[in-house]
Short mmCIF file of C-alpha atoms and ligand atoms in Angstrom, two decimals:
data_model
loop_
_atom_site.label_atom_id
_atom_site.label_comp_id
_atom_site.label_asym_id
_atom_site.label_seq_id
_atom_site.Cartn_x
_atom_site.Cartn_y
_atom_site.Cartn_z
CA MET A 974 -8.22 24.30 14.77
CA SER A 975 -7.02 24.16 11.13
CA PHE A 976 -7.12 20.94 9.23
CA VAL A 977 -3.41 20.67 9.24
CA GLU A 978 -3.25 20.90 13.05
CA ARG A 979 -6.05 18.39 13.29
CA TYR A 980 -4.34 16.00 10.97
CA GLN A 981 -1.10 16.26 12.88
CA GLU A 982 -2.93 15.49 16.07
CA LEU A 983 -4.05 12.14 14.61
CA GLU A 984 -0.56 11.05 13.64
CA LEU A 985 -1.19 7.38 13.00
CA LEU A 986 1.29 5.49 10.84
CA ARG A 987 0.05 2.24 9.26
CA PHE A 988 2.87 0.05 8.08
CA MET A 989 3.57 -3.53 7.01
CA THR A 990 6.62 -5.73 6.98
CA CYS A 991 7.43 -8.08 4.18
CA GLY A 992 10.37 -10.05 2.91
CA GLY A 993 11.45 -13.62 2.33
CA VAL A 994 10.91 -16.45 4.83
CA ASP A 995 13.61 -16.47 7.59
CA HIS A 996 14.82 -12.91 6.77
CA GLY A 997 13.97 -12.02 10.33
CA LYS A 998 10.56 -10.36 10.16
CA SER A 999 9.34 -11.93 13.42
CA THR A 1000 12.56 -11.13 15.15
CA LEU A 1001 12.42 -7.53 13.98
CA LEU A 1002 8.82 -6.95 15.02
CA GLY A 1003 9.48 -8.53 18.37
CA ARG A 1004 12.43 -6.22 18.88
CA LEU A 1005 10.46 -3.22 17.84
CA LEU A 1006 7.70 -3.96 20.23
CA VAL A 1007 9.90 -4.89 23.20
CA ASP A 1008 12.62 -2.27 22.89
CA SER A 1009 10.10 0.52 22.42
CA ARG A 1010 8.34 -0.90 25.59
CA SER A 1011 5.08 -1.44 23.82
CA VAL A 1012 4.36 -5.08 24.53
CA PRO A 1013 1.71 -6.05 27.04
CA GLU A 1014 3.43 -7.97 29.95
CA ASP A 1015 1.61 -11.31 29.35
CA HIS A 1016 3.00 -11.55 25.86
CA LEU A 1017 6.46 -10.92 27.23
CA GLU A 1018 6.09 -13.62 29.92
CA ALA A 1019 4.90 -16.16 27.40
CA ALA A 1020 7.82 -15.43 25.17
CA LYS A 1021 10.48 -15.72 27.91
CA ARG A 1022 12.73 -18.76 27.70
CA ASN A 1023 15.84 -19.23 29.85
CA ASN A 1024 15.65 -15.56 30.79
CA GLU A 1025 15.99 -14.65 27.14
CA VAL A 1026 13.30 -13.22 25.07
CA ASP A 1027 12.70 -15.17 21.91
CA PHE A 1028 11.52 -12.43 19.62
CA ALA A 1029 10.29 -14.72 16.87
CA MET A 1030 8.09 -16.57 19.37
CA LEU A 1031 6.54 -13.30 20.45
CA LEU A 1032 4.84 -13.07 17.09
CA ASP A 1033 3.44 -16.57 17.20
CA GLY A 1034 0.27 -15.33 18.84
CA LEU A 1035 -0.19 -13.23 15.84
CA ARG A 1036 0.36 -16.21 13.52
CA ALA A 1037 -2.22 -18.38 15.34
CA GLU A 1038 -4.72 -15.58 15.08
CA ARG A 1039 -4.12 -15.55 11.35
CA GLU A 1040 -4.44 -19.31 10.86
CA GLN A 1041 -7.66 -19.62 12.82
CA GLY A 1042 -9.83 -17.44 10.62
CA ILE A 1043 -10.53 -18.49 7.05
CA THR A 1044 -11.30 -15.00 6.04
CA ILE A 1045 -8.78 -13.14 8.09
CA ASP A 1046 -5.58 -13.11 6.08
CA VAL A 1047 -4.07 -10.05 7.60
CA ALA A 1048 -3.44 -9.60 11.26
CA TYR A 1049 -3.08 -6.18 12.80
CA ARG A 1050 -1.04 -5.16 15.87
CA TYR A 1051 -1.10 -1.79 17.57
CA PHE A 1052 1.53 0.02 19.49
CA ARG A 1053 2.39 3.58 20.29
CA THR A 1054 5.33 5.64 21.43
CA ASN A 1055 5.12 9.19 22.69
CA LYS A 1056 5.50 10.45 19.18
CA ARG A 1057 3.10 8.33 17.15
CA LYS A 1058 0.53 5.67 17.04
CA PHE A 1059 1.28 2.58 14.88
CA ILE A 1060 -0.70 -0.16 13.27
CA ILE A 1061 1.35 -3.03 11.84
CA ALA A 1062 -0.32 -5.19 9.22
CA ASP A 1063 1.14 -8.60 9.09
CA ALA A 1064 0.55 -10.61 5.93
CA PRO A 1065 1.96 -14.12 5.37
CA GLY A 1066 5.24 -13.71 3.56
CA HIS A 1067 5.10 -16.74 1.24
CA GLU A 1068 5.24 -15.72 -2.35
CA GLN A 1069 1.92 -17.37 -3.10
CA TYR A 1070 0.18 -14.92 -0.90
CA THR A 1071 0.05 -11.95 -3.17
CA ARG A 1072 -3.53 -11.35 -2.39
CA ASN A 1073 -2.87 -11.13 1.35
CA MET A 1074 -0.09 -8.72 0.87
CA ALA A 1075 -2.12 -6.61 -1.50
CA THR A 1076 -4.95 -6.47 1.09
CA ALA A 1077 -2.55 -5.34 3.79
CA ALA A 1078 -0.72 -2.91 1.55
CA SER A 1079 -3.96 -1.15 0.38
CA ASN A 1080 -4.26 0.27 3.89
CA CYS A 1081 -0.63 1.13 4.62
CA ASP A 1082 1.42 4.31 4.46
CA LEU A 1083 4.76 2.53 4.58
CA ALA A 1084 6.29 -0.91 4.03
CA VAL A 1085 9.37 -2.34 5.65
CA VAL A 1086 10.99 -4.73 3.15
CA LEU A 1087 13.44 -7.12 4.80
CA VAL A 1088 16.53 -8.14 2.88
CA ASP A 1089 19.02 -10.68 4.14
CA ALA A 1090 22.42 -9.01 3.93
CA GLY A 1091 24.04 -12.30 2.91
CA GLU A 1092 21.54 -13.08 0.17
CA GLY A 1093 21.05 -9.62 -1.20
CA ILE A 1094 18.09 -8.64 -3.44
CA ILE A 1095 16.04 -11.74 -4.29
CA GLU A 1096 12.78 -12.49 -6.13
CA GLN A 1097 10.59 -11.76 -3.14
CA THR A 1098 12.27 -8.42 -2.55
CA ARG A 1099 11.19 -7.34 -6.02
CA ARG A 1100 7.79 -8.94 -5.86
CA HIS A 1101 6.94 -7.31 -2.52
CA SER A 1102 8.27 -3.94 -3.54
CA PHE A 1103 6.24 -4.01 -6.73
CA ILE A 1104 3.02 -4.93 -4.93
CA ALA A 1105 3.63 -2.23 -2.30
CA ALA A 1106 4.15 0.37 -5.07
CA LEU A 1107 1.14 -0.89 -7.05
CA LEU A 1108 -1.08 -0.54 -3.96
CA GLY A 1109 0.06 3.08 -3.54
CA ILE A 1110 2.53 2.85 -0.72
CA LYS A 1111 4.73 5.88 -1.06
CA HIS A 1112 7.35 5.11 1.63
CA LEU A 1113 9.58 2.08 1.62
CA VAL A 1114 12.21 1.11 4.15
CA ILE A 1115 14.68 -1.48 2.94
CA ALA A 1116 15.80 -3.10 6.17
CA VAL A 1117 19.11 -4.87 5.35
CA ASN A 1118 19.04 -7.39 8.14
CA LYS A 1119 21.63 -9.91 9.49
CA MET A 1120 24.44 -7.49 8.94
CA ASP A 1121 26.35 -9.47 11.59
CA LEU A 1122 26.68 -12.26 9.02
CA VAL A 1123 28.60 -9.97 6.59
CA ASP A 1124 30.94 -8.36 9.22
CA ARG A 1125 28.67 -5.31 9.36
CA SER A 1126 30.29 -4.27 6.10
CA GLU A 1127 29.49 -0.91 4.65
CA GLU A 1128 30.58 -2.07 1.20
CA ARG A 1129 28.12 -4.99 1.27
CA PHE A 1130 25.38 -2.61 2.35
CA ASP A 1131 26.16 -0.23 -0.51
CA THR A 1132 26.17 -3.02 -3.08
CA ILE A 1133 22.71 -4.08 -1.96
CA ARG A 1134 21.51 -0.54 -2.03
CA ARG A 1135 22.73 0.08 -5.58
CA ALA A 1136 21.21 -3.19 -6.78
CA TYR A 1137 17.91 -2.21 -5.23
CA ASP A 1138 17.99 1.28 -6.71
CA ALA A 1139 18.52 -0.22 -10.18
CA PHE A 1140 15.40 -2.25 -9.82
CA ALA A 1141 13.28 0.43 -8.04
CA ALA A 1142 14.09 3.29 -10.39
CA ARG A 1143 10.83 2.77 -12.24
CA LEU A 1144 8.54 2.05 -9.33
CA GLU A 1145 6.33 4.92 -8.34
CA VAL A 1146 7.73 5.22 -4.89
CA THR A 1147 8.92 8.63 -3.81
CA ASP A 1148 10.75 7.73 -0.64
CA VAL A 1149 13.06 4.76 -0.11
CA GLU A 1150 15.21 4.55 3.04
CA PHE A 1151 17.91 1.90 3.49
CA ILE A 1152 18.78 0.82 7.07
CA PRO A 1153 21.54 -1.77 7.95
CA MET A 1154 20.31 -3.85 10.83
CA VAL A 1155 20.91 -6.79 13.19
CA ALA A 1156 17.40 -7.57 14.33
CA ALA A 1157 18.76 -10.37 16.59
CA THR A 1158 20.70 -7.91 18.80
CA GLY A 1159 18.38 -4.95 18.11
CA GLU A 1160 21.03 -2.92 16.30
CA ASN A 1161 19.40 -0.02 14.38
CA VAL A 1162 15.91 -1.24 15.32
CA VAL A 1163 15.18 1.02 18.28
CA GLN A 1164 18.75 1.65 19.38
CA ARG A 1165 21.48 2.91 17.19
CA SER A 1166 24.18 0.36 16.44
CA ALA A 1167 27.47 1.14 18.12
CA GLN A 1168 29.19 -1.31 15.70
CA MET A 1169 28.06 0.30 12.47
CA GLU A 1170 29.28 3.83 12.98
CA TRP A 1171 29.61 4.30 9.19
CA TYR A 1172 25.81 4.42 9.02
CA GLY A 1173 24.75 8.02 9.44
CA GLY A 1174 20.98 7.53 9.20
CA ARG A 1175 18.38 6.89 11.81
CA PRO A 1176 17.35 3.53 13.49
CA LEU A 1177 14.09 2.11 12.21
CA LEU A 1178 11.84 3.33 15.05
CA ASP A 1179 13.21 6.83 14.77
CA HIS A 1180 12.41 6.76 11.06
CA LEU A 1181 8.92 5.34 11.64
CA GLU A 1182 8.28 8.12 14.17
CA ASN A 1183 9.37 10.90 11.87
CA VAL A 1184 8.67 9.97 8.30
CA HIS A 1185 6.50 12.71 6.82
CA ILE A 1186 3.10 11.30 5.83
CA ALA A 1187 0.76 14.21 6.39
CA SER A 1188 0.99 15.36 2.81
CA ASP A 1189 0.20 11.87 1.48
CA GLN A 1190 -3.44 12.60 2.30
CA ASN A 1191 -5.21 14.13 -0.68
CA LEU A 1192 -6.59 17.41 0.56
CA ILE A 1193 -7.10 18.87 -2.87
CA ASP A 1194 -9.93 16.91 -4.51
CA LEU A 1195 -13.15 16.88 -2.49
CA ARG A 1196 -14.79 13.47 -2.80
CA LEU A 1197 -17.66 12.64 -0.46
CA PRO A 1198 -19.27 9.31 -1.24
CA VAL A 1199 -22.85 9.46 0.05
CA GLN A 1200 -23.54 6.67 2.49
CA LEU A 1201 -26.98 7.69 3.63
CA ILE A 1202 -29.58 10.47 3.73
CA LEU A 1203 -30.74 11.55 7.15
CA ARG A 1204 -34.05 13.33 7.86
CA GLY A 1205 -34.34 15.78 10.76
CA ASP A 1206 -37.58 16.17 12.80
CA ASP A 1207 -38.04 19.52 11.15
CA GLY A 1208 -37.97 17.90 7.77
CA SER A 1209 -34.41 19.01 6.97
CA ARG A 1210 -32.33 16.62 4.96
CA HIS A 1211 -28.68 15.78 5.61
CA VAL A 1212 -26.22 14.00 3.27
CA ALA A 1213 -23.96 11.78 5.37
CA GLY A 1214 -20.78 10.06 4.50
CA THR A 1215 -17.03 9.84 5.19
CA ILE A 1216 -14.94 12.34 3.28
CA ALA A 1217 -12.59 10.30 1.09
CA SER A 1218 -10.43 13.22 0.24
CA GLY A 1219 -10.29 16.98 0.18
CA VAL A 1220 -11.84 19.75 2.24
CA VAL A 1221 -15.49 20.96 2.25
CA ARG A 1222 -16.55 24.42 3.54
CA VAL A 1223 -19.92 26.01 4.18
CA GLY A 1224 -20.77 28.01 1.04
CA ASP A 1225 -18.96 25.64 -1.38
CA GLU A 1226 -20.72 24.86 -4.64
CA VAL A 1227 -20.88 21.09 -5.09
CA SER A 1228 -21.88 18.79 -7.86
CA VAL A 1229 -23.95 15.62 -7.13
CA LEU A 1230 -22.55 12.78 -9.20
CA PRO A 1231 -23.38 11.08 -11.48
CA SER A 1232 -26.38 13.37 -12.20
CA GLN A 1233 -24.21 16.46 -12.00
CA THR A 1234 -26.89 18.66 -10.44
CA THR A 1235 -25.43 21.38 -8.37
CA ALA A 1236 -26.14 22.89 -4.97
CA ARG A 1237 -24.47 24.96 -2.29
CA VAL A 1238 -23.35 23.60 1.09
CA SER A 1239 -25.43 25.39 3.72
CA GLY A 1240 -24.20 23.51 6.77
CA ILE A 1241 -21.70 20.80 7.95
CA SER A 1242 -22.58 19.13 11.25
CA HIS A 1243 -21.77 22.07 13.60
CA ARG A 1244 -18.65 23.21 11.91
CA SER A 1245 -17.62 25.51 9.09
CA GLU A 1246 -15.27 23.11 7.31
CA ALA A 1247 -14.36 19.41 7.35
CA PHE A 1248 -11.72 17.34 5.65
CA ALA A 1249 -10.71 13.73 5.01
CA PRO A 1250 -11.04 11.28 6.76
CA LEU A 1251 -13.89 12.79 8.84
CA ALA A 1252 -17.47 11.43 8.77
CA VAL A 1253 -19.94 14.34 8.26
CA ALA A 1254 -23.57 15.19 7.66
CA ILE A 1255 -23.99 18.02 5.17
CA THR A 1256 -27.04 20.15 4.39
CA LEU A 1257 -27.57 21.54 0.94
CA ASP A 1258 -29.42 24.75 0.06
CA ARG A 1259 -31.55 23.11 -2.57
CA ASP A 1260 -33.71 19.97 -2.58
CA VAL A 1261 -31.66 18.14 -5.19
CA ASP A 1262 -32.02 14.50 -5.98
CA VAL A 1263 -29.32 12.65 -4.02
CA SER A 1264 -29.07 9.16 -2.66
CA ARG A 1265 -26.75 6.53 -1.34
CA GLY A 1266 -24.03 5.68 -3.89
CA ASP A 1267 -23.85 9.21 -5.24
CA MET A 1268 -20.73 11.30 -4.74
CA LEU A 1269 -20.28 14.96 -3.91
CA ALA A 1270 -17.38 16.95 -5.43
CA HIS A 1271 -16.57 20.57 -6.00
CA VAL A 1272 -18.20 21.88 -9.16
CA ARG A 1273 -14.90 22.77 -10.80
CA ASN A 1274 -13.06 19.59 -9.77
CA ILE A 1275 -15.10 16.51 -10.46
CA PRO A 1276 -13.92 12.89 -10.87
CA THR A 1277 -14.10 10.98 -14.12
CA LEU A 1278 -17.65 9.81 -14.95
CA SER A 1279 -17.75 6.73 -17.04
CA ARG A 1280 -18.89 3.17 -17.47
CA GLU A 1281 -15.47 2.18 -18.87
CA ILE A 1282 -12.62 1.55 -16.51
CA GLU A 1283 -8.95 0.68 -17.16
CA ALA A 1284 -7.52 -1.01 -14.15
CA MET A 1285 -4.96 -3.26 -12.60
CA LEU A 1286 -6.43 -6.27 -10.91
CA VAL A 1287 -5.05 -8.52 -8.22
CA TRP A 1288 -6.94 -11.73 -8.71
CA MET A 1289 -7.90 -13.34 -5.42
CA SER A 1290 -10.27 -16.13 -6.27
CA ALA A 1291 -9.46 -19.79 -6.93
CA GLU A 1292 -11.82 -19.46 -9.89
CA PRO A 1293 -9.84 -17.69 -12.67
CA LEU A 1294 -11.12 -14.45 -14.18
CA GLN A 1295 -13.26 -15.02 -17.22
CA GLN A 1296 -13.50 -12.38 -19.93
CA GLY A 1297 -17.12 -11.53 -20.65
CA ARG A 1298 -18.41 -12.93 -17.40
CA GLU A 1299 -20.53 -10.62 -15.21
CA TYR A 1300 -19.26 -9.66 -11.79
CA LEU A 1301 -20.53 -7.32 -9.11
CA LEU A 1302 -18.37 -4.25 -8.95
CA GLN A 1303 -18.24 -2.38 -5.65
CA HIS A 1304 -16.80 1.13 -5.72
CA CYS A 1305 -17.26 3.40 -2.68
CA ALA A 1306 -20.89 2.94 -1.75
CA VAL A 1307 -21.94 1.81 -5.25
CA GLN A 1308 -22.61 -1.74 -6.32
CA THR A 1309 -23.26 -2.44 -9.94
CA SER A 1310 -22.81 -5.29 -12.36
CA ALA A 1311 -19.75 -5.21 -14.60
CA VAL A 1312 -18.09 -7.25 -17.29
CA VAL A 1313 -14.32 -7.59 -17.83
CA ARG A 1314 -14.10 -6.90 -21.54
CA ASP A 1315 -10.46 -7.50 -22.06
CA VAL A 1316 -7.42 -8.85 -20.16
CA ARG A 1317 -4.71 -6.67 -21.74
CA TYR A 1318 -1.80 -8.50 -20.08
CA CYS A 1319 -0.65 -10.30 -17.02
CA ILE A 1320 2.39 -9.03 -15.15
CA ASP A 1321 5.39 -11.12 -14.21
CA VAL A 1322 5.83 -9.39 -10.88
CA THR A 1323 9.40 -10.53 -10.40
CA GLU A 1324 10.72 -9.28 -13.71
CA LEU A 1325 8.26 -6.46 -14.13
CA ARG A 1326 7.56 -7.91 -17.58
CA HIS A 1327 4.13 -8.35 -19.03
CA HIS A 1328 2.80 -11.08 -21.24
CA ALA A 1329 -0.41 -11.70 -23.11
CA ALA A 1330 -3.07 -13.57 -21.16
CA LEU A 1331 -6.67 -14.62 -21.61
CA GLU A 1332 -7.40 -15.01 -17.94
CA LEU A 1333 -6.00 -14.21 -14.54
CA ARG A 1334 -5.51 -16.85 -11.94
CA MET A 1335 -5.30 -16.57 -8.21
CA ASN A 1336 -2.46 -14.29 -7.01
CA GLU A 1337 -1.91 -12.98 -10.57
CA ILE A 1338 -1.88 -9.29 -11.33
CA GLY A 1339 -2.95 -7.89 -14.72
CA ARG A 1340 -4.28 -5.00 -16.58
CA VAL A 1341 -7.93 -5.16 -17.74
CA SER A 1342 -10.64 -3.04 -19.22
CA ILE A 1343 -14.02 -3.21 -17.51
CA GLU A 1344 -17.46 -2.07 -18.52
CA ALA A 1345 -19.88 -1.28 -15.75
CA SER A 1346 -23.66 -1.32 -16.27
CA ARG A 1347 -23.95 2.22 -15.04
CA ARG A 1348 -21.69 5.32 -14.88
CA ILE A 1349 -19.53 5.58 -11.87
CA ALA A 1350 -17.51 8.53 -10.55
CA PHE A 1351 -13.88 7.65 -10.03
CA ASP A 1352 -10.27 8.94 -9.93
CA ALA A 1353 -7.02 7.23 -10.79
CA TYR A 1354 -5.81 5.18 -7.83
CA SER A 1355 -2.45 6.93 -7.94
CA ARG A 1356 -4.22 10.24 -7.17
CA ASN A 1357 -6.87 8.95 -4.83
CA ARG A 1358 -6.71 5.58 -3.08
CA ALA A 1359 -10.32 5.87 -1.86
CA THR A 1360 -12.07 6.70 -5.12
CA GLY A 1361 -9.60 4.78 -7.31
CA ALA A 1362 -10.07 1.43 -5.69
CA PHE A 1363 -12.78 -1.14 -6.22
CA ILE A 1364 -13.44 -4.85 -5.69
CA LEU A 1365 -15.01 -7.45 -7.99
CA ILE A 1366 -17.43 -9.87 -6.32
CA ASP A 1367 -18.30 -13.28 -7.66
CA ARG A 1368 -22.12 -13.20 -8.06
CA MET A 1369 -22.53 -16.91 -7.41
CA THR A 1370 -20.46 -17.24 -4.25
CA GLY A 1371 -20.50 -13.72 -2.95
CA GLU A 1372 -16.70 -13.87 -2.38
CA THR A 1373 -14.28 -11.12 -3.23
CA ALA A 1374 -12.79 -12.16 -6.57
CA ALA A 1375 -10.39 -9.27 -7.13
CA ALA A 1376 -9.07 -5.97 -5.89
CA GLY A 1377 -8.81 -3.29 -8.51
CA MET A 1378 -6.76 -0.11 -8.84
CA ILE A 1379 -8.05 2.30 -11.51
CA LEU A 1380 -5.41 3.57 -13.93
CA ASP A 1381 -5.00 7.06 -15.25
CA ARG A 1382 -5.73 6.60 -18.92
CA GLU A 1383 -3.10 9.18 -19.85
CA THR A 1384 -0.22 7.01 -18.76
CA ALA A 1385 0.33 3.77 -20.55
CA PRO A 1386 2.00 1.30 -18.12
CA GLU A 1387 3.83 -0.23 -21.10
CA GLU A 1388 6.00 2.82 -21.32
CA VAL A 1389 6.61 2.90 -17.60
CA LEU A 1390 7.72 -0.69 -17.63
CA THR A 1391 9.91 -0.78 -20.70
CA PRO A 1392 13.17 0.53 -19.23
CA VAL A 1393 12.97 -2.01 -16.39
CA ARG A 1394 12.25 -4.72 -18.78
CA SER A 1395 15.37 -3.88 -20.84
CA LEU A 1396 17.41 -3.77 -17.60
CA ALA A 1397 16.22 -7.22 -16.71
CA ALA A 1398 17.27 -8.28 -20.17
CA ILE A 1399 20.72 -6.85 -19.62
CA GLU A 1400 20.96 -8.68 -16.33
CA LYS A 1401 20.21 -11.90 -18.07
CA LEU A 1402 22.73 -11.22 -20.80
CA LEU A 1403 25.46 -10.52 -18.20
CA ALA A 1404 24.57 -13.66 -16.34
CA ASP A 1405 24.87 -15.60 -19.65
CA TYR A 1406 28.37 -14.23 -19.97
CA GLY A 1407 29.19 -15.74 -16.65
CA LEU A 1408 29.52 -12.59 -14.52
CA ASP A 1409 29.03 -13.03 -10.80
CA ALA A 1410 25.89 -11.65 -9.09
CA ASP A 1411 27.67 -8.69 -7.40
CA SER A 1412 29.21 -7.44 -10.65
CA ILE A 1413 25.83 -7.74 -12.37
CA GLU A 1414 24.19 -5.76 -9.59
CA GLU A 1415 26.85 -3.13 -9.81
CA ILE A 1416 26.65 -2.74 -13.62
CA THR A 1417 22.81 -2.60 -13.71
CA ALA A 1418 22.93 -0.02 -10.88
CA ILE A 1419 25.20 2.22 -13.03
CA ILE A 1420 22.96 1.78 -16.10
CA ALA A 1421 19.85 2.61 -14.05
CA SER A 1422 21.34 5.73 -12.64
CA ARG A 1423 22.25 6.84 -16.23
CA LEU A 1424 18.76 6.10 -17.47
CA ASP A 1425 17.39 8.15 -14.65
CA ARG A 1426 19.18 11.31 -15.76
P1 GDP B 2915 10.91 -14.67 9.58
O1 GDP B 2915 10.63 -16.00 8.99
O2 GDP B 2915 11.17 -13.61 8.54
O3 GDP B 2915 9.86 -14.20 10.57
O4 GDP B 2915 12.32 -14.81 10.37
P2 GDP B 2915 12.56 -15.03 11.91
O5 GDP B 2915 12.41 -13.77 12.71
O6 GDP B 2915 11.81 -16.21 12.41
O7 GDP B 2915 14.13 -15.33 11.89
C1 GDP B 2915 14.65 -16.36 11.07
C2 GDP B 2915 15.99 -16.77 11.70
O8 GDP B 2915 16.93 -15.74 11.56
C3 GDP B 2915 15.92 -17.06 13.19
O9 GDP B 2915 16.69 -18.12 13.45
C4 GDP B 2915 16.46 -15.76 13.83
O10 GDP B 2915 17.06 -15.97 15.02
C5 GDP B 2915 17.53 -15.37 12.75
N1 GDP B 2915 17.81 -13.96 12.73
C6 GDP B 2915 16.93 -12.92 12.79
N2 GDP B 2915 17.56 -11.69 12.77
C7 GDP B 2915 18.88 -12.01 12.72
C8 GDP B 2915 20.06 -11.18 12.62
O11 GDP B 2915 20.01 -9.93 12.66
N3 GDP B 2915 21.26 -11.86 12.55
C9 GDP B 2915 21.33 -13.21 12.56
N4 GDP B 2915 22.54 -13.75 12.45
N5 GDP B 2915 20.23 -13.97 12.60
C10 GDP B 2915 19.01 -13.40 12.69
#
């Protein structure tokens, strides 16, 4: 079986839903689970009231689960159709909960962002979209819900779509799908809406079942973080770990990082090749020095080796980030002490503006430079979510203080953000002139599409 076939066989889509309070998230998820016939009967019984299913109530179990645990901020729900398996990550939607959303998003392939058709694009829409993009989600679905409150108007839908495009033009998201919806009646959730015939696209479930994610997996750069070394009875030695990305074949020449000693792969646990995300035990043809925390990569395609890291941090601790203070940095199987040398800026997530900052407080996102006490092997997060992510741990309390995404040093985020920043400025200017929100949306959409060309 080739790795492509194998990957297709797995077909698991991890997605999350986000949006403002009362936009209909619970209703939508309830609909999705019930109409696709994925809900266990007992849940359905509990949610029945006067012979009607209260879809928002169906999700209450999930909420309770979330509130019980101090450490569990994200709840997961599983369902499957005959096309795919799904895991839904549910993070609290309140705007303070950036860290919960970031945690959920770091594991997701796709995010469904709910927009209230009456309200249009609001602060949370932008905030959630930015966090999803920052955490490497490549597929967004903008679910324009409560279309019944705007007469299921195609014009209204198009206005919202243009306003969103204007904002999202500079986000690194390759695939944005807009779906007009009435979650309350299930229109365009699982079943196509008979009352919005102008919409030529697919209902949400159809899209979730078919969105192409196989190529999101990095199969180019072999990265195998070493989790442990196994010894066979015959004295043989096996390097074990979960392949973070790429493909490894018997005969490949690999480099052990950070020492950069090389060896050839002489065996891979009863197979000739293996690929992410499989766990494997590999034998090497030479007795090289290798231990937990090292990483294997192909000789001609190795990650960056450095003590210095440029990264975006999502600060998660009540105790603000202090420059110069020592933290524990965990990256793949490595733990090392590290110091944040410089907070370059803090991002205003709503406006995509950045401002100077000396510290980062809980739920804030900012760019920093970090110096680790030893060299680590990493990639940019945008290229490799597994080897580009790390966490900072507070040494005193042992709690996770921040989630980090390593930046490609070639691209300066300042440049990426400037056009959006000026668009926001234009928006403000137009508002000062007294233009109504719809006109502003329309004008900025036009400007954004010009800038794009
Ligand atoms: P959440 O806070 O995002 O989880 O939102 P809920 O699912 O609890 O929904 C908030 C309110 O909006 C509830 O009163 C729902 O019945 C209502 N609602 C949800 N979807 C729709 C819709 O498509 N149309 C209308 N008119 N109301 C809806």
